[in-house]
PDB file of C-alpha atoms in Angstrom:
ATOM      1  CA  MET A 215       8.417  14.010  -3.004  1.00 40.00           C
ATOM      2  CA  THR A 216       7.793  12.575  -6.397  1.00 43.00           C
ATOM      3  CA  SER A 217       4.844  14.119  -8.259  1.00 45.00           C
ATOM      4  CA  TYR A 218       2.629  11.879 -10.507  1.00 59.00           C
ATOM      5  CA  ASP A 219       0.809  12.549 -13.262  1.00 74.00           C
ATOM      6  CA  ASP A 220      -2.659  11.569 -14.275  1.00 87.00           C
ATOM      7  CA  ILE A 221      -3.476   8.875 -16.953  1.00 93.00           C
ATOM      8  CA  GLU A 222      -6.647   7.920 -18.092  1.00 95.00           C
ATOM      9  CA  LEU A 223      -7.051   4.254 -18.627  1.00 97.00           C
ATOM     10  CA  VAL A 224      -9.569   1.999 -19.966  1.00 97.00           C
ATOM     11  CA  VAL A 225     -11.344  -1.088 -18.647  1.00 97.00           C
ATOM     12  CA  GLU A 226     -10.290  -3.949 -20.521  1.00 96.00           C
ATOM     13  CA  ARG A 227     -11.634  -6.717 -18.919  1.00 95.00           C
ATOM     14  CA  ARG A 228     -13.733  -7.794 -15.504  1.00 96.00           C
ATOM     15  CA  GLU A 229     -13.843 -11.025 -14.130  1.00 96.00           C
ATOM     16  CA  SER A 230     -14.368 -12.547  -9.796  1.00 95.00           C
ATOM     17  CA  ALA A 231     -11.078 -13.749  -8.486  1.00 94.00           C
ATOM     18  CA  ALA A 232     -13.145 -14.991  -5.194  1.00 96.00           C
ATOM     19  CA  GLU A 233     -16.481 -14.417  -3.306  1.00 95.00           C
ATOM     20  CA  GLY A 234     -16.493 -10.610  -3.160  1.00 94.00           C
ATOM     21  CA  VAL A 235     -12.969 -10.022  -5.084  1.00 97.00           C
ATOM     22  CA  LEU A 236     -12.796  -8.176  -8.055  1.00 97.00           C
ATOM     23  CA  VAL A 237     -10.387  -8.289 -10.671  1.00 97.00           C
ATOM     24  CA  LEU A 238      -9.625  -5.409 -13.600  1.00 97.00           C
ATOM     25  CA  THR A 239      -7.800  -4.996 -16.233  1.00 97.00           C
ATOM     26  CA  LEU A 240      -6.822  -1.751 -17.163  1.00 97.00           C
ATOM     27  CA  ARG A 241      -4.983  -0.846 -20.196  1.00 97.00           C
ATOM     28  CA  HIS A 242      -4.202   2.551 -22.035  1.00 95.00           C
ATOM     29  CA  PRO A 243      -7.183   3.623 -24.348  1.00 95.00           C
ATOM     30  CA  SER A 244      -4.638   4.363 -27.519  1.00 94.00           C
ATOM     31  CA  GLY A 245      -2.802   0.656 -26.751  1.00 92.00           C
ATOM     32  CA  GLY A 246      -0.173   2.364 -25.723  1.00 93.00           C
ATOM     33  CA  GLN A 247       3.010   1.542 -22.994  1.00 95.00           C
ATOM     34  CA  LEU A 248       1.963   2.077 -19.259  1.00 96.00           C
ATOM     35  CA  PRO A 249       4.598   2.925 -16.435  1.00 95.00           C
ATOM     36  CA  CYS A 250       6.806   0.076 -15.337  1.00 95.00           C
ATOM     37  CA  TRP A 251       6.328  -0.790 -12.018  1.00 97.00           C
ATOM     38  CA  GLU A 252       7.893  -3.516  -9.656  1.00 97.00           C
ATOM     39  CA  PRO A 253       6.509  -5.848  -7.261  1.00 98.00           C
ATOM     40  CA  GLY A 254       4.791  -3.942  -4.373  1.00 97.00           C
ATOM     41  CA  ALA A 255       3.785  -0.995  -6.252  1.00 96.00           C
ATOM     42  CA  HIS A 256       0.152   0.136  -5.941  1.00 94.00           C
ATOM     43  CA  ILE A 257      -2.257   2.805  -7.823  1.00 95.00           C
ATOM     44  CA  ASP A 258      -4.158   5.424  -6.644  1.00 92.00           C
ATOM     45  CA  LEU A 259      -8.384   5.344  -9.015  1.00 94.00           C
ATOM     46  CA  LEU A 260      -9.345   8.705  -9.246  1.00 92.00           C
ATOM     47  CA  LEU A 261     -13.053   7.875  -9.074  1.00 91.00           C
ATOM     48  CA  GLY A 262     -14.672  10.938  -8.219  1.00 85.00           C
ATOM     49  CA  PRO A 263     -14.426  14.162  -6.039  1.00 82.00           C
ATOM     50  CA  GLY A 264     -12.975  12.946  -3.040  1.00 77.00           C
ATOM     51  CA  LEU A 265     -12.699   9.023  -3.888  1.00 86.00           C
ATOM     52  CA  GLU A 266      -9.355   8.211  -4.632  1.00 87.00           C
ATOM     53  CA  ARG A 267      -8.508   4.683  -3.690  1.00 89.00           C
ATOM     54  CA  GLN A 268      -5.337   2.939  -3.591  1.00 91.00           C
ATOM     55  CA  PHE A 269      -4.733  -0.829  -5.002  1.00 95.00           C
ATOM     56  CA  SER A 270      -1.435  -2.981  -5.304  1.00 96.00           C
ATOM     57  CA  LEU A 271      -0.887  -4.304  -8.602  1.00 97.00           C
ATOM     58  CA  CYS A 272      -0.952  -8.226  -9.042  1.00 97.00           C
ATOM     59  CA  GLY A 273      -0.082  -8.472 -12.670  1.00 96.00           C
ATOM     60  CA  ASP A 274       3.138  -9.230 -14.390  1.00 96.00           C
ATOM     61  CA  PRO A 275       5.350  -6.471 -14.157  1.00 96.00           C
ATOM     62  CA  ALA A 276       6.978  -7.261 -17.592  1.00 96.00           C
ATOM     63  CA  ASP A 277       3.578  -6.466 -19.222  1.00 96.00           C
ATOM     64  CA  ARG A 278       3.744  -2.907 -20.006  1.00 94.00           C
ATOM     65  CA  HIS A 279      -0.011  -2.703 -21.637  1.00 95.00           C
ATOM     66  CA  GLY A 280      -1.787  -3.932 -19.067  1.00 95.00           C
ATOM     67  CA  TRP A 281      -2.205  -3.338 -15.411  1.00 97.00           C
ATOM     68  CA  ARG A 282      -4.201  -5.700 -12.949  1.00 98.00           C
ATOM     69  CA  ILE A 283      -5.973  -5.243  -9.899  1.00 97.00           C
ATOM     70  CA  ALA A 284      -7.833  -6.688  -7.237  1.00 97.00           C
ATOM     71  CA  VAL A 285     -10.869  -5.157  -5.291  1.00 96.00           C
ATOM     72  CA  LEU A 286     -12.927  -6.827  -2.164  1.00 95.00           C
ATOM     73  CA  ARG A 287     -16.000  -5.205  -1.808  1.00 93.00           C
ATOM     74  CA  GLU A 288     -16.069  -3.861   1.615  1.00 86.00           C
ATOM     75  CA  ARG A 289     -19.493  -3.811   3.389  1.00 80.00           C
ATOM     76  CA  ASP A 290     -18.289  -0.684   5.345  1.00 74.00           C
ATOM     77  CA  GLY A 291     -16.141   0.822   3.140  1.00 71.00           C
ATOM     78  CA  ARG A 292     -15.900   4.364   2.513  1.00 73.00           C
ATOM     79  CA  GLY A 293     -17.546   3.992  -1.067  1.00 81.00           C
ATOM     80  CA  GLY A 294     -14.298   3.078  -3.170  1.00 86.00           C
ATOM     81  CA  SER A 295     -15.246  -0.730  -3.567  1.00 90.00           C
ATOM     82  CA  ALA A 296     -18.883  -0.590  -3.943  1.00 91.00           C
ATOM     83  CA  TYR A 297     -18.050   1.908  -7.053  1.00 91.00           C
ATOM     84  CA  VAL A 298     -15.664  -0.292  -8.417  1.00 93.00           C
ATOM     85  CA  HIS A 299     -17.740  -2.951  -7.966  1.00 94.00           C
ATOM     86  CA  GLU A 300     -21.199  -1.492  -8.959  1.00 93.00           C
ATOM     87  CA  ARG A 301     -19.876   1.014 -11.755  1.00 93.00           C
ATOM     88  CA  LEU A 302     -16.571  -0.183 -13.421  1.00 95.00           C
ATOM     89  CA  ARG A 303     -17.323  -2.148 -16.306  1.00 96.00           C
ATOM     90  CA  PRO A 304     -15.441  -3.137 -19.333  1.00 97.00           C
ATOM     91  CA  GLY A 305     -15.044  -0.051 -21.954  1.00 96.00           C
ATOM     92  CA  ASP A 306     -15.146   1.917 -19.143  1.00 96.00           C
ATOM     93  CA  ARG A 307     -12.564   4.863 -18.205  1.00 96.00           C
ATOM     94  CA  VAL A 308     -11.105   5.530 -15.390  1.00 96.00           C
ATOM     95  CA  ARG A 309      -8.191   7.911 -14.304  1.00 95.00           C
ATOM     96  CA  ALA A 310      -5.268   6.653 -12.246  1.00 95.00           C
ATOM     97  CA  ARG A 311      -2.126   8.053 -10.944  1.00 92.00           C
ATOM     98  CA  GLY A 312       1.154   6.363 -10.216  1.00 88.00           C
ATOM     99  CA  PRO A 313       2.535   3.692  -9.872  1.00 94.00           C
ATOM    100  CA  ARG A 314       3.901   4.456  -6.040  1.00 91.00           C
ATOM    101  CA  ASN A 315       5.984   1.603  -4.429  1.00 93.00           C
ATOM    102  CA  HIS A 316       6.772   1.444  -0.233  1.00 89.00           C
ATOM    103  CA  PHE A 317       6.754  -2.293   0.034  1.00 94.00           C
ATOM    104  CA  ARG A 318       9.831  -3.206  -2.365  1.00 95.00           C
ATOM    105  CA  LEU A 319      11.184  -6.455  -2.492  1.00 97.00           C
ATOM    106  CA  GLU A 320      14.453  -6.045  -1.338  1.00 96.00           C
ATOM    107  CA  PRO A 321      17.191  -9.187  -2.939  1.00 96.00           C
ATOM    108  CA  ALA A 322      17.685 -11.941  -0.273  1.00 96.00           C
ATOM    109  CA  GLY A 323      18.261 -15.668  -0.751  1.00 94.00           C
ATOM    110  CA  ARG A 324      15.624 -16.325   1.473  1.00 96.00           C
ATOM    111  CA  TYR A 325      12.030 -14.867   1.914  1.00 97.00           C
ATOM    112  CA  ARG A 326       8.779 -15.502   4.135  1.00 97.00           C
ATOM    113  CA  PHE A 327       5.604 -14.393   2.901  1.00 98.00           C
ATOM    114  CA  VAL A 328       2.292 -14.064   4.737  1.00 98.00           C
ATOM    115  CA  ALA A 329      -0.542 -12.872   3.724  1.00 97.00           C
ATOM    116  CA  GLY A 330      -4.089 -12.668   4.956  1.00 96.00           C
ATOM    117  CA  GLY A 331      -7.405 -11.749   2.648  1.00 95.00           C
ATOM    118  CA  ILE A 332      -6.830  -9.164  -0.001  1.00 96.00           C
ATOM    119  CA  GLY A 333      -3.555  -8.871   1.398  1.00 96.00           C
ATOM    120  CA  ILE A 334      -2.528 -11.394  -1.090  1.00 98.00           C
ATOM    121  CA  THR A 335      -2.976  -8.710  -4.069  1.00 97.00           C
ATOM    122  CA  PRO A 336       1.121  -7.164  -3.464  1.00 97.00           C
ATOM    123  CA  VAL A 337       2.657 -10.720  -2.681  1.00 98.00           C
ATOM    124  CA  LEU A 338       1.359 -11.955  -5.965  1.00 98.00           C
ATOM    125  CA  PRO A 339       4.062 -10.437  -8.243  1.00 98.00           C
ATOM    126  CA  MET A 340       6.446 -11.052  -5.468  1.00 98.00           C
ATOM    127  CA  LEU A 341       6.521 -14.367  -5.424  1.00 98.00           C
ATOM    128  CA  ALA A 342       7.002 -14.483  -9.103  1.00 97.00           C
ATOM    129  CA  ALA A 343      10.268 -12.777  -8.795  1.00 98.00           C
ATOM    130  CA  ALA A 344      11.554 -14.697  -6.041  1.00 98.00           C
ATOM    131  CA  GLU A 345      10.968 -17.857  -8.021  1.00 97.00           C
ATOM    132  CA  ALA A 346      12.754 -16.360 -10.731  1.00 97.00           C
ATOM    133  CA  ALA A 347      15.929 -15.189  -8.804  1.00 97.00           C
ATOM    134  CA  GLY A 348      16.125 -18.677  -7.162  1.00 97.00           C
ATOM    135  CA  ALA A 349      15.555 -17.517  -3.833  1.00 97.00           C
ATOM    136  CA  ASP A 350      13.972 -19.886  -1.268  1.00 96.00           C
ATOM    137  CA  TRP A 351      10.767 -19.052  -0.454  1.00 97.00           C
ATOM    138  CA  THR A 352       7.219 -20.129   1.150  1.00 97.00           C
ATOM    139  CA  LEU A 353       3.678 -18.371   1.577  1.00 98.00           C
ATOM    140  CA  LEU A 354       1.760 -18.743   4.170  1.00 97.00           C
ATOM    141  CA  TYR A 355      -1.957 -17.348   2.939  1.00 98.00           C
ATOM    142  CA  GLY A 356      -4.722 -16.946   5.300  1.00 97.00           C
ATOM    143  CA  GLY A 357      -8.664 -15.903   4.663  1.00 96.00           C
ATOM    144  CA  ARG A 358     -12.352 -16.528   6.117  1.00 95.00           C
ATOM    145  CA  THR A 359     -13.008 -19.201   3.858  1.00 97.00           C
ATOM    146  CA  ARG A 360     -11.554 -21.037   0.947  1.00 96.00           C
ATOM    147  CA  ALA A 361     -14.011 -19.549  -1.286  1.00 97.00           C
ATOM    148  CA  SER A 362     -13.027 -16.221  -0.380  1.00 96.00           C
ATOM    149  CA  MET A 363      -9.316 -16.550  -0.478  1.00 97.00           C
ATOM    150  CA  ALA A 364      -8.515 -14.614  -4.372  1.00 97.00           C
ATOM    151  CA  PHE A 365      -5.793 -16.411  -6.722  1.00 97.00           C
ATOM    152  CA  THR A 366      -5.712 -19.931  -4.999  1.00 96.00           C
ATOM    153  CA  ARG A 367      -5.839 -21.636  -8.962  1.00 96.00           C
ATOM    154  CA  GLU A 368      -2.511 -19.758  -9.431  1.00 96.00           C
ATOM    155  CA  LEU A 369      -0.717 -20.378  -6.801  1.00 97.00           C
ATOM    156  CA  GLY A 370      -1.609 -23.523  -7.335  1.00 96.00           C
ATOM    157  CA  ARG A 371       1.919 -23.572  -9.810  1.00 96.00           C
ATOM    158  CA  TYR A 372       4.347 -23.071  -7.105  1.00 97.00           C
ATOM    159  CA  GLY A 373       2.806 -26.356  -5.117  1.00 96.00           C
ATOM    160  CA  GLU A 374       4.540 -27.207  -1.805  1.00 96.00           C
ATOM    161  CA  ARG A 375       5.573 -23.399  -1.480  1.00 96.00           C
ATOM    162  CA  VAL A 376       2.308 -21.931  -0.803  1.00 98.00           C
ATOM    163  CA  THR A 377       0.461 -23.344   2.052  1.00 97.00           C
ATOM    164  CA  LEU A 378      -3.620 -22.188   2.720  1.00 97.00           C
ATOM    165  CA  ALA A 379      -5.104 -21.744   5.594  1.00 97.00           C
ATOM    166  CA  PRO A 380      -8.928 -20.983   5.475  1.00 97.00           C
ATOM    167  CA  GLU A 381      -9.903 -19.867   9.017  1.00 96.00           C
ATOM    168  CA  ASP A 382     -12.918 -22.018   9.119  1.00 95.00           C
ATOM    169  CA  GLU A 383     -10.993 -24.947   8.372  1.00 96.00           C
ATOM    170  CA  THR A 384      -7.468 -24.636  10.406  1.00 94.00           C
ATOM    171  CA  GLY A 385      -8.350 -21.537  12.700  1.00 94.00           C
ATOM    172  CA  LEU A 386      -6.080 -18.349  13.103  1.00 91.00           C
ATOM    173  CA  LEU A 387      -2.884 -18.853  11.292  1.00 94.00           C
ATOM    174  CA  ASP A 388       0.399 -20.860  12.494  1.00 94.00           C
ATOM    175  CA  LEU A 389       3.166 -18.147  12.100  1.00 94.00           C
ATOM    176  CA  THR A 390       5.596 -20.990  14.200  1.00 92.00           C
ATOM    177  CA  PRO A 391       6.892 -22.827  11.138  1.00 89.00           C
ATOM    178  CA  VAL A 392       7.163 -19.324   9.171  1.00 90.00           C
ATOM    179  CA  LEU A 393       8.915 -17.570  11.640  1.00 91.00           C
ATOM    180  CA  ASP A 394      10.877 -19.677  14.340  1.00 86.00           C
ATOM    181  CA  GLY A 395      14.468 -20.487  13.308  1.00 81.00           C
ATOM    182  CA  LEU A 396      14.432 -17.808  10.539  1.00 88.00           C
ATOM    183  CA  THR A 397      17.964 -17.487   9.750  1.00 85.00           C
ATOM    184  CA  GLU A 398      20.280 -14.040   9.436  1.00 85.00           C
ATOM    185  CA  GLY A 399      19.516 -12.280   6.015  1.00 90.00           C
ATOM    186  CA  ALA A 400      16.062 -14.015   5.686  1.00 95.00           C
ATOM    187  CA  LEU A 401      12.986 -11.428   4.586  1.00 96.00           C
ATOM    188  CA  VAL A 402       9.460 -11.387   6.316  1.00 97.00           C
ATOM    189  CA  TYR A 403       7.017  -9.676   3.654  1.00 97.00           C
ATOM    190  CA  CYS A 404       3.513  -9.436   5.046  1.00 96.00           C
ATOM    191  CA  CYS A 405       0.223  -7.678   4.179  1.00 96.00           C
ATOM    192  CA  GLY A 406      -2.878  -8.156   5.580  1.00 94.00           C
ATOM    193  CA  PRO A 407      -5.833  -7.538   8.097  1.00 92.00           C
ATOM    194  CA  GLY A 408      -3.788  -5.482  11.065  1.00 90.00           C
ATOM    195  CA  PRO A 409      -3.847  -7.789  13.861  1.00 92.00           C
ATOM    196  CA  LEU A 410      -2.073 -10.192  11.392  1.00 95.00           C
ATOM    197  CA  LEU A 411       0.273  -7.870  10.931  1.00 93.00           C
ATOM    198  CA  ASP A 412       0.667  -6.960  14.961  1.00 92.00           C
ATOM    199  CA  ALA A 413       1.300 -10.823  15.221  1.00 94.00           C
ATOM    200  CA  VAL A 414       3.714 -10.805  13.040  1.00 95.00           C
ATOM    201  CA  GLY A 415       5.789  -8.243  14.149  1.00 91.00           C
ATOM    202  CA  GLU A 416       5.573  -9.571  17.501  1.00 91.00           C
ATOM    203  CA  ARG A 417       7.518 -13.171  16.727  1.00 91.00           C
ATOM    204  CA  CYS A 418       9.747 -11.573  13.849  1.00 90.00           C
ATOM    205  CA  PRO A 419      13.146 -10.520  14.004  1.00 86.00           C
ATOM    206  CA  ALA A 420      14.243  -6.955  14.281  1.00 81.00           C
ATOM    207  CA  GLY A 421      15.171  -5.810  10.743  1.00 87.00           C
ATOM    208  CA  ALA A 422      13.614  -8.627   8.760  1.00 93.00           C
ATOM    209  CA  LEU A 423       9.852  -7.523   8.616  1.00 93.00           C
ATOM    210  CA  ARG A 424       8.279  -5.743   5.907  1.00 93.00           C
ATOM    211  CA  THR A 425       4.740  -4.565   5.911  1.00 93.00           C
ATOM    212  CA  GLU A 426       2.089  -3.005   3.910  1.00 90.00           C
ATOM    213  CA  ARG A 427      -0.924  -1.626   5.887  1.00 82.00           C
ATOM    214  CA  PHE A 428      -4.245  -1.035   4.357  1.00 74.00           C
ATOM    215  CA  GLN A 429      -5.750   0.641   7.772  1.00 68.00           C
ATOM    216  CA  PRO A 430      -3.626   2.883   9.394  1.00 65.00           C
ATOM    217  CA  ALA A 431      -1.747   1.479  12.614  1.00 66.00           C
ATOM    218  CA  GLU A 432      -2.961   2.068  16.190  1.00 64.00           C
ATOM    219  CA  GLN A 433      -0.996   5.437  17.686  1.00 58.00           C
ATOM    220  CA  HIS A 434      -0.047   5.997  21.029  1.00 53.00           C
ATOM    221  CA  THR A 435       0.756   9.797  21.134  1.00 60.00           C
ATOM    222  CA  ASP A 436       0.664  12.463  23.659  1.00 59.00           C
ATOM    223  CA  VAL A 437      -1.897  15.412  23.100  1.00 64.00           C
ATOM    224  CA  ASP A 438      -0.770  17.400  19.815  1.00 84.00           C
ATOM    225  CA  GLU A 439       0.693  20.835  20.101  1.00 90.00           C
ATOM    226  CA  GLU A 440       0.684  23.860  18.418  1.00 92.00           C
ATOM    227  CA  PHE A 441       3.995  24.319  15.865  1.00 94.00           C
ATOM    228  CA  GLU A 442       5.012  26.164  13.356  1.00 93.00           C
ATOM    229  CA  VAL A 443       5.726  24.977   9.563  1.00 94.00           C
ATOM    230  CA  VAL A 444       8.046  26.838   7.220  1.00 94.00           C
ATOM    231  CA  LEU A 445       7.322  26.660   3.191  1.00 93.00           C
ATOM    232  CA  ALA A 446      10.975  26.861   2.442  1.00 92.00           C
ATOM    233  CA  ARG A 447      10.084  27.270  -1.627  1.00 92.00           C
ATOM    234  CA  SER A 448       8.245  30.572  -0.736  1.00 90.00           C
ATOM    235  CA  GLY A 449       9.382  30.992   2.973  1.00 90.00           C
ATOM    236  CA  ARG A 450       5.780  31.710   4.045  1.00 92.00           C
ATOM    237  CA  THR A 451       5.466  30.012   8.015  1.00 94.00           C
ATOM    238  CA  LEU A 452       2.426  28.867   8.784  1.00 93.00           C
ATOM    239  CA  THR A 453       1.320  27.636  12.252  1.00 94.00           C
ATOM    240  CA  VAL A 454      -0.154  24.446  12.465  1.00 94.00           C
ATOM    241  CA  PRO A 455      -2.762  24.189  15.881  1.00 92.00           C
ATOM    242  CA  PRO A 456      -3.655  21.243  17.794  1.00 92.00           C
ATOM    243  CA  GLY A 457      -5.913  18.514  16.270  1.00 90.00           C
ATOM    244  CA  VAL A 458      -5.166  20.061  12.540  1.00 93.00           C
ATOM    245  CA  SER A 459      -3.150  18.199   9.828  1.00 93.00           C
ATOM    246  CA  VAL A 460       0.253  19.694   8.745  1.00 94.00           C
ATOM    247  CA  LEU A 461      -1.360  18.667   5.250  1.00 93.00           C
ATOM    248  CA  ASP A 462      -4.694  20.850   6.008  1.00 91.00           C
ATOM    249  CA  THR A 463      -2.802  23.583   7.467  1.00 94.00           C
ATOM    250  CA  VAL A 464      -0.773  23.987   3.980  1.00 92.00           C
ATOM    251  CA  ARG A 465      -3.640  23.377   1.474  1.00 91.00           C
ATOM    252  CA  GLY A 466      -5.797  25.830   4.023  1.00 90.00           C
ATOM    253  CA  ALA A 467      -2.973  28.492   2.987  1.00 91.00           C
ATOM    254  CA  GLY A 468      -3.580  27.710  -0.700  1.00 89.00           C
ATOM    255  CA  VAL A 469      -0.533  25.407  -1.083  1.00 89.00           C
ATOM    256  CA  GLU A 470      -1.914  22.232  -3.396  1.00 86.00           C
ATOM    257  CA  VAL A 471      -0.330  18.972  -2.022  1.00 87.00           C
ATOM    258  CA  LEU A 472      -0.343  15.306  -4.041  1.00 83.00           C
ATOM    259  CA  HIS A 473      -2.748  13.464  -1.337  1.00 82.00           C
ATOM    260  CA  SER A 474      -4.936  10.582  -1.189  1.00 77.00           C
ATOM    261  CA  CYS A 475      -5.940   8.691   1.358  1.00 80.00           C
ATOM    262  CA  THR A 476      -5.213  10.804   4.524  1.00 83.00           C
ATOM    263  CA  GLU A 477      -4.912   8.235   7.182  1.00 84.00           C
ATOM    264  CA  GLY A 478      -0.725   7.993   6.216  1.00 83.00           C
ATOM    265  CA  THR A 479      -1.407   4.322   4.395  1.00 82.00           C
ATOM    266  CA  CYS A 480      -0.557   5.111   0.586  1.00 81.00           C
ATOM    267  CA  GLY A 481       2.680   7.752   0.801  1.00 82.00           C
ATOM    268  CA  THR A 482       1.102  10.267  -1.839  1.00 83.00           C
ATOM    269  CA  CYS A 483       1.861  12.991   0.488  1.00 89.00           C
ATOM    270  CA  GLU A 484       5.024  12.448   1.356  1.00 90.00           C
ATOM    271  CA  THR A 485       7.213  15.477   1.884  1.00 94.00           C
ATOM    272  CA  ASP A 486      11.272  16.424   2.441  1.00 93.00           C
ATOM    273  CA  VAL A 487      11.894  17.592   5.811  1.00 94.00           C
ATOM    274  CA  LEU A 488      14.582  20.101   5.197  1.00 94.00           C
ATOM    275  CA  GLU A 489      14.564  20.913   9.266  1.00 93.00           C
ATOM    276  CA  GLY A 490      13.039  19.717  12.312  1.00 93.00           C
ATOM    277  CA  ASP A 491      12.150  16.611  13.888  1.00 93.00           C
ATOM    278  CA  PRO A 492       9.445  14.976  12.846  1.00 93.00           C
ATOM    279  CA  ASP A 493       6.426  13.051  14.542  1.00 92.00           C
ATOM    280  CA  HIS A 494       5.948  10.277  12.720  1.00 93.00           C
ATOM    281  CA  ARG A 495       2.266   9.033  12.303  1.00 91.00           C
ATOM    282  CA  ASP A 496       2.196   7.011   9.441  1.00 88.00           C
ATOM    283  CA  SER A 497       2.252   3.449   8.497  1.00 81.00           C
ATOM    284  CA  VAL A 498       4.461   3.351   5.576  1.00 84.00           C
ATOM    285  CA  LEU A 499       7.859   4.537   6.002  1.00 87.00           C
ATOM    286  CA  THR A 500      10.173   2.080   7.693  1.00 81.00           C
ATOM    287  CA  ASP A 501      12.055   2.476  11.336  1.00 80.00           C
ATOM    288  CA  ALA A 502      15.464   3.820   9.436  1.00 82.00           C
ATOM    289  CA  GLU A 503      13.576   6.240   7.452  1.00 86.00           C
ATOM    290  CA  ARG A 504      11.999   7.568  10.250  1.00 87.00           C
ATOM    291  CA  ALA A 505      15.164   7.726  12.416  1.00 88.00           C
ATOM    292  CA  ALA A 506      16.794   9.673   9.286  1.00 91.00           C
ATOM    293  CA  GLY A 507      13.720  12.329   9.396  1.00 91.00           C
ATOM    294  CA  GLU A 508      14.317  13.689   5.657  1.00 93.00           C
ATOM    295  CA  THR A 509      10.681  13.088   4.893  1.00 94.00           C
ATOM    296  CA  MET A 510       7.516  12.561   6.660  1.00 93.00           C
ATOM    297  CA  LEU A 511       3.672  11.775   5.805  1.00 94.00           C
ATOM    298  CA  ILE A 512       2.414  15.029   6.010  1.00 95.00           C
ATOM    299  CA  CYS A 513      -1.576  14.253   6.128  1.00 93.00           C
ATOM    300  CA  VAL A 514      -0.948  12.234   9.729  1.00 92.00           C
ATOM    301  CA  SER A 515       2.457  13.016  11.301  1.00 94.00           C
ATOM    302  CA  ARG A 516       3.764  15.942  13.290  1.00 94.00           C
ATOM    303  CA  CYS A 517       6.623  17.557  14.820  1.00 94.00           C
ATOM    304  CA  ARG A 518       8.541  17.026  18.074  1.00 92.00           C
ATOM    305  CA  GLY A 519       9.538  20.783  18.582  1.00 91.00           C
ATOM    306  CA  ARG A 520       8.309  23.912  17.737  1.00 93.00           C
ATOM    307  CA  ARG A 521       9.315  24.010  14.027  1.00 93.00           C
ATOM    308  CA  LEU A 522       9.279  21.984  10.227  1.00 94.00           C
ATOM    309  CA  VAL A 523      11.027  23.005   7.310  1.00 94.00           C
ATOM    310  CA  LEU A 524       9.514  21.439   4.377  1.00 94.00           C
ATOM    311  CA  ASP A 525      10.420  21.533   0.687  1.00 93.00           C
ATOM    312  CA  LEU A 526       7.036  23.097  -0.385  1.00 95.00           C
TER     313      LEU A 526
END
């Protein structure tokens, strides 16, 4: 498990990217360099007690002096987007953690990108990287309306590689031209609402799909059972009751662990597994990472047996 220090940032610029989408440019207060990042990375904004939210970096990774994020105002959200839209202004300071990346752009000769709504944010720097690498790539980008789709002007420089598909004009995204006939070695990157990710997953060849979810995937699991967690660094053994997460159990015992979403979507609480068989219930780890069983997201995942030994 990696540790990330908090850093203080200042809001340099605030602008609208589409209806309901606010773009913030964040810089170091002293003008110094920020930690480097790669396409697909996100940061946590620490907006207040219990109010930590993840936002994808959608600027230029080569710009070490500024981070750009886009925030959709969610009507039925949990308060994070409302805070950003209503309270953060140029000159305000905010603490952040990261960057962290579970959605890396892997090397490939051909990419097919699919984005829905605010899911365009992690994809945007991927397009620039794919273009710079000389890869064969296309983007299918959908939204409720054209006015609600962010960065459409910026995407215009890519010409016919980008297909914009507002739902009120074209209906639901037609995935057939994107996913049919994919050649071996091609990768599909998709970010957006859960139904879109599920639809792409049903059509995509095995091993080709890379996704990032803003909401946890639906889990079909048996009734939770009690198990033991051994904290290897102290030798303590804790009992995780049914219906209680490993994270809550560990924190209840006085052991602090970095965490944020508590839904298995951000990767903050990823923890090394030294012994045992995790029951993975997150939306972050790949199939290969789950099969390896070397780490787990302790906010949602549990144990398939009676005992786990964690590097805590």
